[in-house]
Coordinates of C-alpha atoms in Angstrom, one line a residue:
Chain A
X1 CA -24.5 6.2 -6.7
X2 CA -28.2 6.8 -7.7
X3 CA -28.6 9.8 -10.1
X4 CA -31.6 11.9 -9.3
X5 CA -32.3 12.7 -13.0
X6 CA -31.0 10.6 -15.9
X7 CA -28.5 12.5 -18.0
X8 CA -28.9 13.0 -21.7
X9 CA -26.3 11.9 -24.2
X10 CA -24.6 15.2 -24.7
X11 CA -24.6 16.0 -21.0
X12 CA -22.9 12.7 -20.5
X13 CA -20.3 13.4 -23.1
X14 CA -19.5 16.8 -21.6
X15 CA -19.2 15.3 -18.2
X16 CA -16.9 12.6 -19.6
X17 CA -14.7 15.2 -21.4
X18 CA -14.5 17.2 -18.2
X19 CA -13.3 14.2 -16.2
X20 CA -10.7 13.3 -18.8
X21 CA -9.5 16.9 -18.7
X22 CA -9.2 16.8 -14.9
X23 CA -7.3 13.5 -15.0
X24 CA -4.9 15.0 -17.5
X25 CA -4.5 18.1 -15.4
X26 CA -3.3 15.8 -12.6
X27 CA -1.3 13.1 -14.5
X28 CA 0.7 15.3 -16.8
X29 CA 2.2 17.6 -14.1
X30 CA 2.6 14.4 -12.0
X31 CA 4.7 12.7 -14.7
X32 CA 6.9 15.8 -15.0
X33 CA 7.2 15.9 -11.2
X34 CA 8.2 12.2 -11.2
X35 CA 10.9 12.9 -13.9
X36 CA 12.3 15.8 -11.8
X37 CA 12.1 13.7 -8.6
X38 CA 14.7 11.4 -10.1
X39 CA 16.9 14.5 -10.8
X40 CA 16.3 15.8 -7.3
X41 CA 17.2 12.4 -5.8
X42 CA 20.5 12.3 -7.8
X43 CA 21.3 16.0 -7.1
X44 CA 20.7 15.8 -3.4
X45 CA 22.6 12.6 -3.2
X46 CA 25.5 14.1 -5.1
X47 CA 25.7 17.3 -3.1
X48 CA 25.8 15.4 0.2
X49 CA 28.7 13.4 -1.2
X50 CA 30.4 16.6 -2.5
X51 CA 29.9 15.6 -6.1
X52 CA 28.1 17.6 -8.8
X53 CA 25.6 15.1 -9.9
X54 CA 24.1 15.2 -13.5
X55 CA 25.2 18.6 -14.9
X56 CA 25.8 18.1 -18.6
X57 CA 22.4 17.9 -20.3
X58 CA 20.9 21.3 -20.1
X59 CA 21.8 23.9 -17.4
X60 CA 22.3 22.3 -14.0
X61 CA 21.4 19.0 -15.7
X62 CA 17.8 20.1 -15.9
X63 CA 17.1 18.1 -19.1
X64 CA 18.8 14.9 -17.7
X65 CA 15.4 13.2 -16.9
X66 CA 14.2 13.6 -20.5
X67 CA 17.5 12.4 -21.9
X68 CA 17.2 9.3 -19.7
X69 CA 13.6 8.8 -20.7
X70 CA 14.4 9.1 -24.4
X71 CA 17.3 6.8 -24.1
X72 CA 15.2 4.1 -22.4
X73 CA 12.4 4.6 -25.0
X74 CA 14.8 3.8 -27.9
X75 CA 16.3 0.7 -26.3
X76 CA 15.2 -2.8 -27.2
X77 CA 12.7 -4.6 -24.9
X78 CA 14.3 -7.9 -23.9
X79 CA 12.1 -10.7 -22.6
X80 CA 14.0 -13.6 -21.1
X81 CA 13.3 -16.9 -22.8
X82 CA 12.2 -18.6 -19.6
X83 CA 10.0 -15.7 -18.5
X84 CA 6.3 -15.9 -18.1
X85 CA 5.6 -13.4 -20.8
X86 CA 2.2 -12.1 -19.8
X87 CA 2.9 -11.6 -16.2
X88 CA 6.4 -10.3 -17.0
X89 CA 5.0 -7.4 -19.0
X90 CA 2.0 -6.9 -16.8
X91 CA 4.1 -6.2 -13.7
X92 CA 5.7 -2.8 -14.6
X93 CA 2.4 -1.6 -16.1
X94 CA 0.6 -2.5 -12.9
X95 CA 3.2 -0.7 -10.7
X96 CA 2.9 2.4 -12.9
X97 CA -0.9 2.4 -13.0
X98 CA -1.3 2.0 -9.3
X99 CA 1.1 4.8 -8.6
X100 CA -1.0 7.0 -10.9
X101 CA -4.6 6.2 -9.8
X102 CA -3.9 6.9 -6.2
X103 CA -3.8 10.6 -7.0
X104 CA -7.5 10.7 -7.7
X105 CA -8.3 11.3 -4.1
X106 CA -5.5 13.6 -3.1
X107 CA -6.9 17.1 -2.2
X108 CA -4.6 19.8 -3.6
X109 CA -6.6 22.6 -2.1
X110 CA -9.9 23.1 -0.2
X111 CA -12.2 20.8 -2.2
X112 CA -9.7 20.8 -5.1
X113 CA -9.8 17.1 -5.6
X114 CA -10.7 14.8 -8.5
X115 CA -12.8 12.3 -6.6
X116 CA -14.0 13.6 -3.2
X117 CA -15.0 10.1 -1.8
X118 CA -16.0 9.3 1.8
X119 CA -13.3 6.7 2.2
X120 CA -10.4 8.5 0.7
X121 CA -7.9 7.4 3.4
X122 CA -8.9 3.7 2.9
X123 CA -8.6 4.1 -0.9
X124 CA -5.1 5.4 -0.5
X125 CA -4.2 2.6 1.9
X126 CA -5.7 0.0 -0.4
X127 CA -3.8 1.3 -3.4
X128 CA -0.5 1.5 -1.5
X129 CA -1.0 -2.1 -0.2
X130 CA -1.4 -3.2 -3.9
X131 CA 2.0 -1.8 -4.8
X132 CA 3.6 -5.1 -3.7
X133 CA 2.0 -7.0 -6.6
X134 CA 4.1 -5.3 -9.3
X135 CA 7.3 -6.3 -7.6
X136 CA 6.3 -9.8 -6.6
X137 CA 4.9 -10.5 -10.1
X138 CA 8.0 -9.1 -11.8
X139 CA 10.2 -11.1 -9.5
X140 CA 8.4 -14.4 -10.2
X141 CA 7.8 -14.0 -13.9
X142 CA 11.5 -13.2 -14.6
X143 CA 12.2 -16.9 -13.8
X144 CA 15.6 -16.2 -12.4
X145 CA 17.1 -16.4 -8.9
X146 CA 17.9 -12.9 -7.9
X147 CA 14.6 -11.3 -9.0
X148 CA 12.7 -14.0 -7.2
X149 CA 14.6 -13.4 -4.0
X150 CA 14.0 -9.7 -4.4
X151 CA 10.3 -10.3 -4.9
X152 CA 10.0 -12.5 -1.8
X153 CA 11.8 -10.0 0.3
X154 CA 9.7 -7.1 -0.9
X155 CA 6.5 -9.0 -0.2
X156 CA 7.5 -9.7 3.3
X157 CA 8.8 -6.2 3.9
X158 CA 5.7 -4.4 2.5
X159 CA 3.2 -6.6 4.3
X160 CA 5.1 -6.0 7.6
X161 CA 5.2 -2.3 7.4
X162 CA 1.6 -1.9 6.1
X163 CA 0.4 -3.1 9.5
X164 CA 2.0 -0.2 11.3
X165 CA 1.0 2.2 8.6
X166 CA -2.6 1.0 9.2
X167 CA -2.4 1.7 12.9
X168 CA -0.9 5.1 12.4
X169 CA -3.7 6.0 10.0
X170 CA -6.2 4.8 12.6
X171 CA -4.6 7.1 15.2
X172 CA -5.0 10.0 12.9
X173 CA -8.6 9.1 12.0
X174 CA -9.5 8.9 15.7
X175 CA -8.6 12.6 15.9
X176 CA -10.4 13.5 12.7
X177 CA -13.7 11.5 12.9
X178 CA -13.9 11.1 9.1
X179 CA -12.3 9.0 6.4
X180 CA -12.4 11.9 3.9
X181 CA -9.0 13.4 3.1
X182 CA -10.3 16.9 2.9
X183 CA -11.8 16.5 6.4
X184 CA -8.4 15.2 7.6
X185 CA -6.7 18.4 6.3
X186 CA -9.5 20.6 7.8
X187 CA -9.1 19.0 11.2
X188 CA -5.5 20.3 11.3
X189 CA -6.5 24.0 11.0
X190 CA -5.2 24.8 14.5
X191 CA -2.5 22.3 15.0
X192 CA -0.8 19.9 12.7
X193 CA -1.1 16.3 13.8
X194 CA 2.7 16.0 13.6
X195 CA 2.8 17.8 16.9
X196 CA 0.4 15.9 19.2
X197 CA 1.1 12.6 17.4
X198 CA 4.8 13.1 16.9
X199 CA 5.9 9.5 17.6
X200 CA 3.3 8.3 15.0
X201 CA 4.7 10.9 12.5
X202 CA 8.1 9.3 12.9
X203 CA 6.8 5.8 12.6
X204 CA 4.7 6.7 9.5
X205 CA 7.7 8.4 7.8
X206 CA 10.0 5.4 8.4
X207 CA 7.3 2.9 7.3
X208 CA 6.7 5.0 4.2
X209 CA 10.4 4.6 3.4
X210 CA 10.0 0.8 3.8
X211 CA 6.8 0.8 1.8
X212 CA 8.4 2.5 -1.1
X213 CA 11.6 0.4 -0.9
X214 CA 13.7 3.5 -0.4
X215 CA 17.1 3.3 1.4
X216 CA 17.8 2.3 4.1
X217 CA 15.1 -0.3 3.4
X218 CA 15.9 -1.0 -0.3
X219 CA 16.5 -4.7 0.3
X220 CA 14.3 -5.9 -2.6
X221 CA 16.9 -4.3 -5.0
X222 CA 20.0 -4.4 -2.8
X223 CA 22.8 -3.9 -5.3
X224 CA 25.4 -5.6 -3.2
X225 CA 23.6 -8.9 -2.6
X226 CA 20.8 -9.2 -5.2
X227 CA 22.4 -7.1 -8.1
X228 CA 19.2 -5.2 -8.7
X229 CA 16.6 -7.6 -7.2
X230 CA 13.3 -7.8 -9.2
X231 CA 14.5 -5.3 -11.8
X232 CA 17.4 -7.4 -13.2
X233 CA 15.7 -8.9 -16.2
X234 CA 13.9 -5.7 -17.2
X235 CA 15.1 -3.3 -19.9
X236 CA 13.9 -0.4 -21.9
X237 CA 10.3 0.9 -21.3
X238 CA 9.4 -1.9 -18.9
X239 CA 12.3 -0.9 -16.7
X240 CA 11.3 2.8 -17.1
X241 CA 7.8 2.1 -16.0
X242 CA 9.1 0.4 -12.8
X243 CA 11.3 3.4 -12.2
X244 CA 8.5 5.9 -12.8
X245 CA 6.2 3.9 -10.6
X246 CA 8.7 3.8 -7.8
X247 CA 9.3 7.6 -7.8
X248 CA 5.6 8.3 -8.2
X249 CA 5.0 6.2 -5.1
X250 CA 7.7 8.2 -3.3
X251 CA 5.8 11.4 -4.1
X252 CA 2.5 9.8 -3.2
X253 CA 3.9 8.8 0.2
X254 CA 5.2 12.3 0.7
X255 CA 1.8 13.6 -0.1
X256 CA 0.2 11.2 2.4
X257 CA 2.6 12.4 5.1
X258 CA 1.8 16.0 4.2
X259 CA -2.0 15.3 4.4
X260 CA -2.0 13.2 7.5
X261 CA 0.6 15.0 9.6
X262 CA 1.6 18.3 8.1
X263 CA -1.7 20.0 7.5
X264 CA -2.0 19.3 3.7
X265 CA -2.9 22.6 2.0
X266 CA -3.3 24.5 5.3
X267 CA -0.9 27.5 5.5
X268 CA 1.6 27.8 8.3
X269 CA -0.2 30.3 10.5
X270 CA 2.1 33.1 11.7
X271 CA -0.7 35.5 12.8
X272 CA -2.2 35.1 9.3
X273 CA 0.9 36.6 7.6
X274 CA 1.4 33.9 5.1
X275 CA -2.3 33.1 4.4
X276 CA -2.2 34.9 1.1
X277 CA -0.2 32.0 -0.5
X278 CA -2.7 29.7 -2.1
X279 CA -3.3 26.2 -0.7
X280 CA -1.9 24.1 -3.6
X281 CA 1.5 25.9 -3.3
X282 CA 1.6 25.1 0.4
X283 CA 0.8 21.5 -0.3
X284 CA 3.4 21.2 -3.0
X285 CA 6.0 22.8 -0.7
X286 CA 5.3 20.3 2.0
X287 CA 5.5 17.4 -0.4
X288 CA 8.8 18.8 -1.6
X289 CA 10.1 19.1 2.0
X290 CA 9.2 15.4 2.8
X291 CA 10.7 14.3 -0.5
X292 CA 13.9 16.1 0.3
X293 CA 14.2 14.3 3.7
X294 CA 13.7 11.0 1.8
X295 CA 16.7 11.8 -0.4
X296 CA 18.6 13.0 2.6
X297 CA 18.0 9.7 4.4
X298 CA 19.2 7.9 1.3
X299 CA 22.5 9.7 1.3
X300 CA 23.2 9.3 5.0
X301 CA 21.9 6.0 6.4
X302 CA 23.4 2.6 5.6
X303 CA 21.1 -0.2 4.5
X304 CA 19.4 -2.3 7.1
X305 CA 20.1 -6.0 7.4
X306 CA 17.1 -8.2 6.7
X307 CA 16.6 -9.4 10.2
X308 CA 16.9 -5.9 11.6
X309 CA 14.2 -4.8 9.2
X310 CA 11.8 -7.5 10.3
X311 CA 12.6 -6.8 14.0
X312 CA 11.9 -3.1 13.5
X313 CA 8.6 -3.7 11.8
X314 CA 7.1 -6.3 14.0
X315 CA 8.8 -5.9 17.4
X316 CA 9.2 -2.1 17.6
X317 CA 6.7 -0.3 15.3
X318 CA 3.8 -2.7 15.7
X319 CA 3.6 -2.6 19.5
X320 CA 4.4 1.2 19.6
X321 CA 1.7 2.1 17.1
X322 CA -0.8 -0.3 18.8
X323 CA 0.0 1.4 22.1
X324 CA -0.6 4.9 20.6
X325 CA -3.9 3.8 19.1
X326 CA -5.1 2.8 22.6
X327 CA -3.5 5.9 24.2
X328 CA -5.0 8.3 21.7
X329 CA -8.4 6.7 22.0
X330 CA -8.2 6.8 25.8
X331 CA -7.2 10.5 25.9
X332 CA -9.9 11.4 23.4
X333 CA -12.6 9.6 25.3
X334 CA -11.3 10.6 28.7
X335 CA -11.2 14.3 28.0
X336 CA -14.3 14.2 25.8
X337 CA -12.4 15.4 22.8
X338 CA -13.8 12.7 20.5
X339 CA -15.0 14.2 17.3
X340 CA -18.6 13.0 17.1
X341 CA -20.6 13.4 13.9
X342 CA -24.4 13.5 13.5
Chain B
X1 CA -29.7 0.6 -21.4
X2 CA -29.0 2.2 -18.1
X3 CA -25.3 2.9 -17.5
X4 CA -25.4 1.4 -14.0
X5 CA -26.8 -1.8 -15.3
X6 CA -24.2 -2.0 -18.0
X7 CA -21.4 -1.5 -15.5
X8 CA -22.9 -4.1 -13.2
X9 CA -22.9 -6.7 -16.0
X10 CA -19.3 -5.8 -16.8
X11 CA -18.1 -6.3 -13.3
X12 CA -20.3 -9.4 -12.7
X13 CA -19.2 -11.1 -15.9
X14 CA -15.5 -10.5 -15.3
X15 CA -16.0 -11.8 -11.7
X16 CA -17.5 -15.0 -12.9
X17 CA -15.0 -15.4 -15.8
X18 CA -12.1 -14.8 -13.4
X19 CA -13.6 -17.3 -10.9
X20 CA -13.8 -19.9 -13.6
X21 CA -10.2 -19.2 -14.6
X22 CA -9.1 -19.6 -10.9
X23 CA -10.0 -23.3 -11.0
X24 CA -9.1 -24.0 -14.6
X25 CA -5.8 -22.2 -15.0
X26 CA -2.9 -24.6 -15.4
X27 CA -0.4 -22.5 -13.4
X28 CA -1.3 -22.0 -9.7
X29 CA 0.3 -18.5 -9.8
X30 CA -2.1 -17.6 -12.6
X31 CA -4.9 -19.0 -10.5
X32 CA -4.0 -16.6 -7.6
X33 CA -3.8 -13.7 -10.0
X34 CA -7.2 -14.5 -11.4
X35 CA -8.5 -14.7 -7.8
X36 CA -7.2 -11.2 -7.3
X37 CA -9.0 -10.0 -10.4
X38 CA -12.2 -11.6 -9.0
X39 CA -11.8 -9.8 -5.7
X40 CA -11.3 -6.5 -7.5
X41 CA -14.5 -6.9 -9.5
X42 CA -16.4 -8.0 -6.4
X43 CA -15.1 -4.7 -4.8
X44 CA -16.5 -2.9 -7.9
X45 CA -19.9 -4.6 -7.4
X46 CA -19.8 -3.4 -3.7
X47 CA -19.1 0.1 -5.0
X48 CA -22.1 -0.1 -7.3
X49 CA -24.3 -0.9 -4.3
X50 CA -23.0 2.2 -2.5
X51 CA -21.0 0.1 0.0
X52 CA -17.7 1.9 -0.5
X53 CA -16.4 1.0 3.0
X54 CA -16.9 -2.8 2.3
X55 CA -15.3 -2.4 -1.2
X56 CA -12.2 -0.8 0.2
X57 CA -11.9 -3.3 3.1
X58 CA -12.2 -6.1 0.6
X59 CA -9.3 -4.7 -1.4
X60 CA -7.2 -4.0 1.7
X61 CA -7.8 -7.3 3.5
X62 CA -8.1 -9.8 0.7
X63 CA -6.1 -8.3 -2.1
X64 CA -3.6 -6.4 -0.1
X65 CA -2.9 -9.0 2.6
X66 CA -4.5 -12.5 2.1
X67 CA -3.8 -12.9 -1.6
X68 CA -0.2 -11.7 -1.1
X69 CA 0.4 -14.5 1.3
X70 CA -1.3 -16.9 -1.1
X71 CA 0.9 -15.8 -3.9
X72 CA 3.9 -16.0 -1.6
X73 CA 3.2 -19.6 -0.7
X74 CA 2.2 -20.7 -4.2
X75 CA 5.3 -19.2 -5.8
X76 CA 7.5 -21.1 -3.5
X77 CA 5.8 -24.5 -4.0
X78 CA 7.6 -26.8 -6.3
X79 CA 4.6 -28.2 -8.2
X80 CA 4.4 -30.8 -10.9
X81 CA 1.5 -29.3 -12.9
X82 CA 0.7 -32.6 -14.8
X83 CA 0.3 -34.4 -11.5
X84 CA -1.9 -31.7 -10.2
X85 CA -4.3 -32.0 -13.1
X86 CA -4.9 -35.7 -12.5
X87 CA -6.7 -35.2 -9.2
X88 CA -9.1 -32.8 -10.8
X89 CA -11.7 -35.4 -11.9
X90 CA -11.3 -37.4 -8.7
X91 CA -12.3 -34.4 -6.5
X92 CA -14.9 -33.1 -8.9
X93 CA -17.9 -34.8 -7.2
X94 CA -17.0 -33.6 -3.7
X95 CA -16.3 -30.0 -5.0
X96 CA -19.5 -30.0 -7.0
X97 CA -21.5 -31.2 -4.0
X98 CA -20.2 -28.4 -1.8
X99 CA -21.0 -25.9 -4.5
X100 CA -24.6 -27.2 -4.8
X101 CA -25.1 -27.1 -1.0
X102 CA -23.9 -23.5 -0.9
X103 CA -26.1 -22.6 -3.8
X104 CA -29.2 -24.2 -2.1
X105 CA -28.4 -22.3 1.2
X106 CA -28.1 -19.0 -0.7
X107 CA -31.4 -19.7 -2.5
X108 CA -33.1 -20.5 0.9
X109 CA -31.9 -17.3 2.5
X110 CA -32.9 -15.1 -0.4
X111 CA -36.1 -17.1 -0.9
X112 CA -37.1 -16.6 2.7
X113 CA -36.9 -12.9 2.3
X114 CA -39.3 -12.9 -0.6
X115 CA -41.6 -15.6 0.7
X116 CA -41.7 -14.3 4.3
X117 CA -41.7 -10.5 4.3
X118 CA -41.2 -10.6 8.1
X119 CA -37.9 -12.4 7.8
X120 CA -36.8 -9.7 5.4
X121 CA -37.7 -7.2 8.1
X122 CA -35.4 -9.0 10.5
X123 CA -32.6 -8.9 8.0
X124 CA -33.1 -5.2 7.4
X125 CA -33.5 -4.2 11.0
X126 CA -31.3 -1.6 12.7
X127 CA -30.2 -0.3 9.3
X128 CA -30.3 3.5 9.4
X129 CA -31.6 5.2 6.3
X130 CA -29.0 5.5 3.5
X131 CA -28.1 9.1 2.9
X132 CA -28.5 10.0 6.5
X133 CA -25.0 8.8 7.5
X134 CA -22.0 7.4 5.6
X135 CA -21.9 3.6 5.5
X136 CA -18.7 3.6 7.5
X137 CA -20.7 5.2 10.3
X138 CA -23.5 2.8 9.8
X139 CA -21.3 -0.3 10.0
X140 CA -19.6 1.1 13.1
X141 CA -22.9 1.6 14.8
X142 CA -24.0 -2.0 14.0
X143 CA -20.7 -3.6 15.0
X144 CA -19.7 -1.5 18.0
X145 CA -23.1 -0.4 19.4
X146 CA -25.8 -3.0 18.6
X147 CA -23.7 -6.1 18.3
X148 CA -20.7 -5.2 20.5
X149 CA -20.5 -8.5 22.4
X150 CA -20.9 -10.9 19.5
X151 CA -18.3 -8.9 17.6
X152 CA -15.8 -9.0 20.5
X153 CA -16.5 -12.7 20.9
X154 CA -15.7 -13.3 17.2
X155 CA -12.4 -11.4 17.7
X156 CA -11.6 -13.5 20.7
X157 CA -12.2 -16.7 18.8
X158 CA -9.9 -15.5 16.0
X159 CA -7.3 -14.6 18.6
X160 CA -7.5 -18.1 20.2
X161 CA -7.3 -19.7 16.8
X162 CA -4.2 -17.7 16.0
X163 CA -2.5 -18.5 19.3
X164 CA -3.5 -22.2 18.8
X165 CA -1.9 -22.2 15.3
X166 CA 1.3 -20.7 16.7
X167 CA 1.4 -23.2 19.6
X168 CA 0.9 -26.1 17.3
X169 CA 3.7 -25.1 14.9
X170 CA 6.2 -23.8 17.5
X171 CA 8.8 -26.3 18.5
X172 CA 11.7 -25.7 20.8
X173 CA 14.9 -26.6 19.0
X174 CA 17.8 -27.2 21.2
X175 CA 21.3 -26.1 20.2
X176 CA 20.1 -23.1 18.2
X177 CA 22.2 -20.0 18.6
X178 CA 19.9 -17.1 19.1
X179 CA 20.5 -13.5 18.4
X180 CA 20.2 -11.1 21.4
X181 CA 19.7 -7.6 20.0
X182 CA 20.1 -5.9 23.3
X183 CA 23.4 -7.8 24.0
X184 CA 24.6 -6.7 20.5
X185 CA 23.7 -3.1 21.1
X186 CA 25.3 -3.1 24.5
X187 CA 28.7 -4.1 23.1
X188 CA 31.2 -1.3 23.3
X189 CA 34.5 -0.8 21.5
X190 CA 36.4 -1.9 24.6
X191 CA 34.5 -5.2 24.8
X192 CA 34.8 -6.1 21.1
X193 CA 38.4 -5.2 20.3
X194 CA 41.7 -5.4 22.0
X195 CA 44.6 -3.2 21.1
X196 CA 48.0 -4.7 21.4
X197 CA 51.3 -3.1 20.8
X198 CA 53.4 -5.4 18.7
X199 CA 57.1 -4.9 18.6
X200 CA 58.5 -5.9 15.2
X201 CA 59.9 -9.3 14.7
X202 CA 58.2 -10.8 17.8
X203 CA 54.6 -11.4 16.9
X204 CA 51.7 -11.3 19.3

């Protein structure tokens, strides 16, 4: 926080330009990745149902995301007469922004991170817990029944599953001894946390599905009961921002799973045979793998009923994750494996 | 002007402005949204002090959980806004009094630090040098090593308060059909459905 020597004007400008360049280097590929995540989602879904999926625009439908984006851009933005205009327009922007700023602390390689802050895990947790606001604000500001119900559902759902995500993160942090994401990855040099903490890995993945409103937990936008939930009244770019934010959150949750449980940018060590592949490639590969499983789940699992969702969150995951926090702490202290700093 | 000072005034002025909007906004949902803005800028102020752990906890606990529940409740209330405004002047003296008392207390605490340097020493005791360890570590040492018992006691009080709130609002309603998940899961095809061979023209 306190600079040792005050910077001159030009130095400051250079620093600023460097930061902007770094941000663009993360955000631009991220946006392209988000566009292709929508295509991946549809393609995987289609293949599992023995369909072809989008295949008309470009070869294998590779230009489909851009066609969709252009189409949404050229449409008219409709604001309902009864809507609370400011909040209505703020909601998608908020969703999208939050999905973007979380990437500031994600380490793509050893030390390859925009902001290497001490409390990286907490930052991610804070940002992901804010995601609910976009939905709840959109649902309320639409001033319509279905969006409102969708917003309320999502608020209850996201708050419930955040609790177990918090406990899972605590379990991992107990094994790491640091809140820095780079340290979390480094601590998995010998064994990925997915192996000793396997039940927590499963709990985290399912909670991540619930946190991103993915099937089988897509109750906030359940087509069969709420039409499209909080998204009903949105059109054009405001809808596109919601969509982009949702898929960016999916990729973010995959990245979090990769960092916390699958060793982040650490290579799979088969006697050092695969160590020559650079860390960022490993990291992206792991994100892709988790993302694929998310799409797979969407294609195979039916939607949960609302009471089942609440029961799973509060009566199954919460006690289980709490138990594992106590168990992990007990084992670490009992065997003297607790990572002690300083 | 120093950049840090500039950022401080930015955060501080937005915090104060948002706080004023919280009590002056007509729509209660807008009030809660401004409250969230105030929380955010307070977190920014914490960051400026180098207290990144507190900043993140403020966002996670207050913005991520408490304010969501506020918003949840406020959104579902059916409020007559005009009626709500009428009580404003009536409660102004009491609210103002509480505000003044808090201000005086704050001034007394801060004043005692400057007037009595030894009191400041008490406040700053047990704080490890910044830069030695991260402030997550420092807070952990204070809460779980130096003040373990008071901290646990505070936790117990909160637990008792929570149990009390549940006990007060829980009422046993007779005649309510309850769902038994285990009974539902234990149901088999044989228990749920019966196959009958129906010969045509005779019915079951």
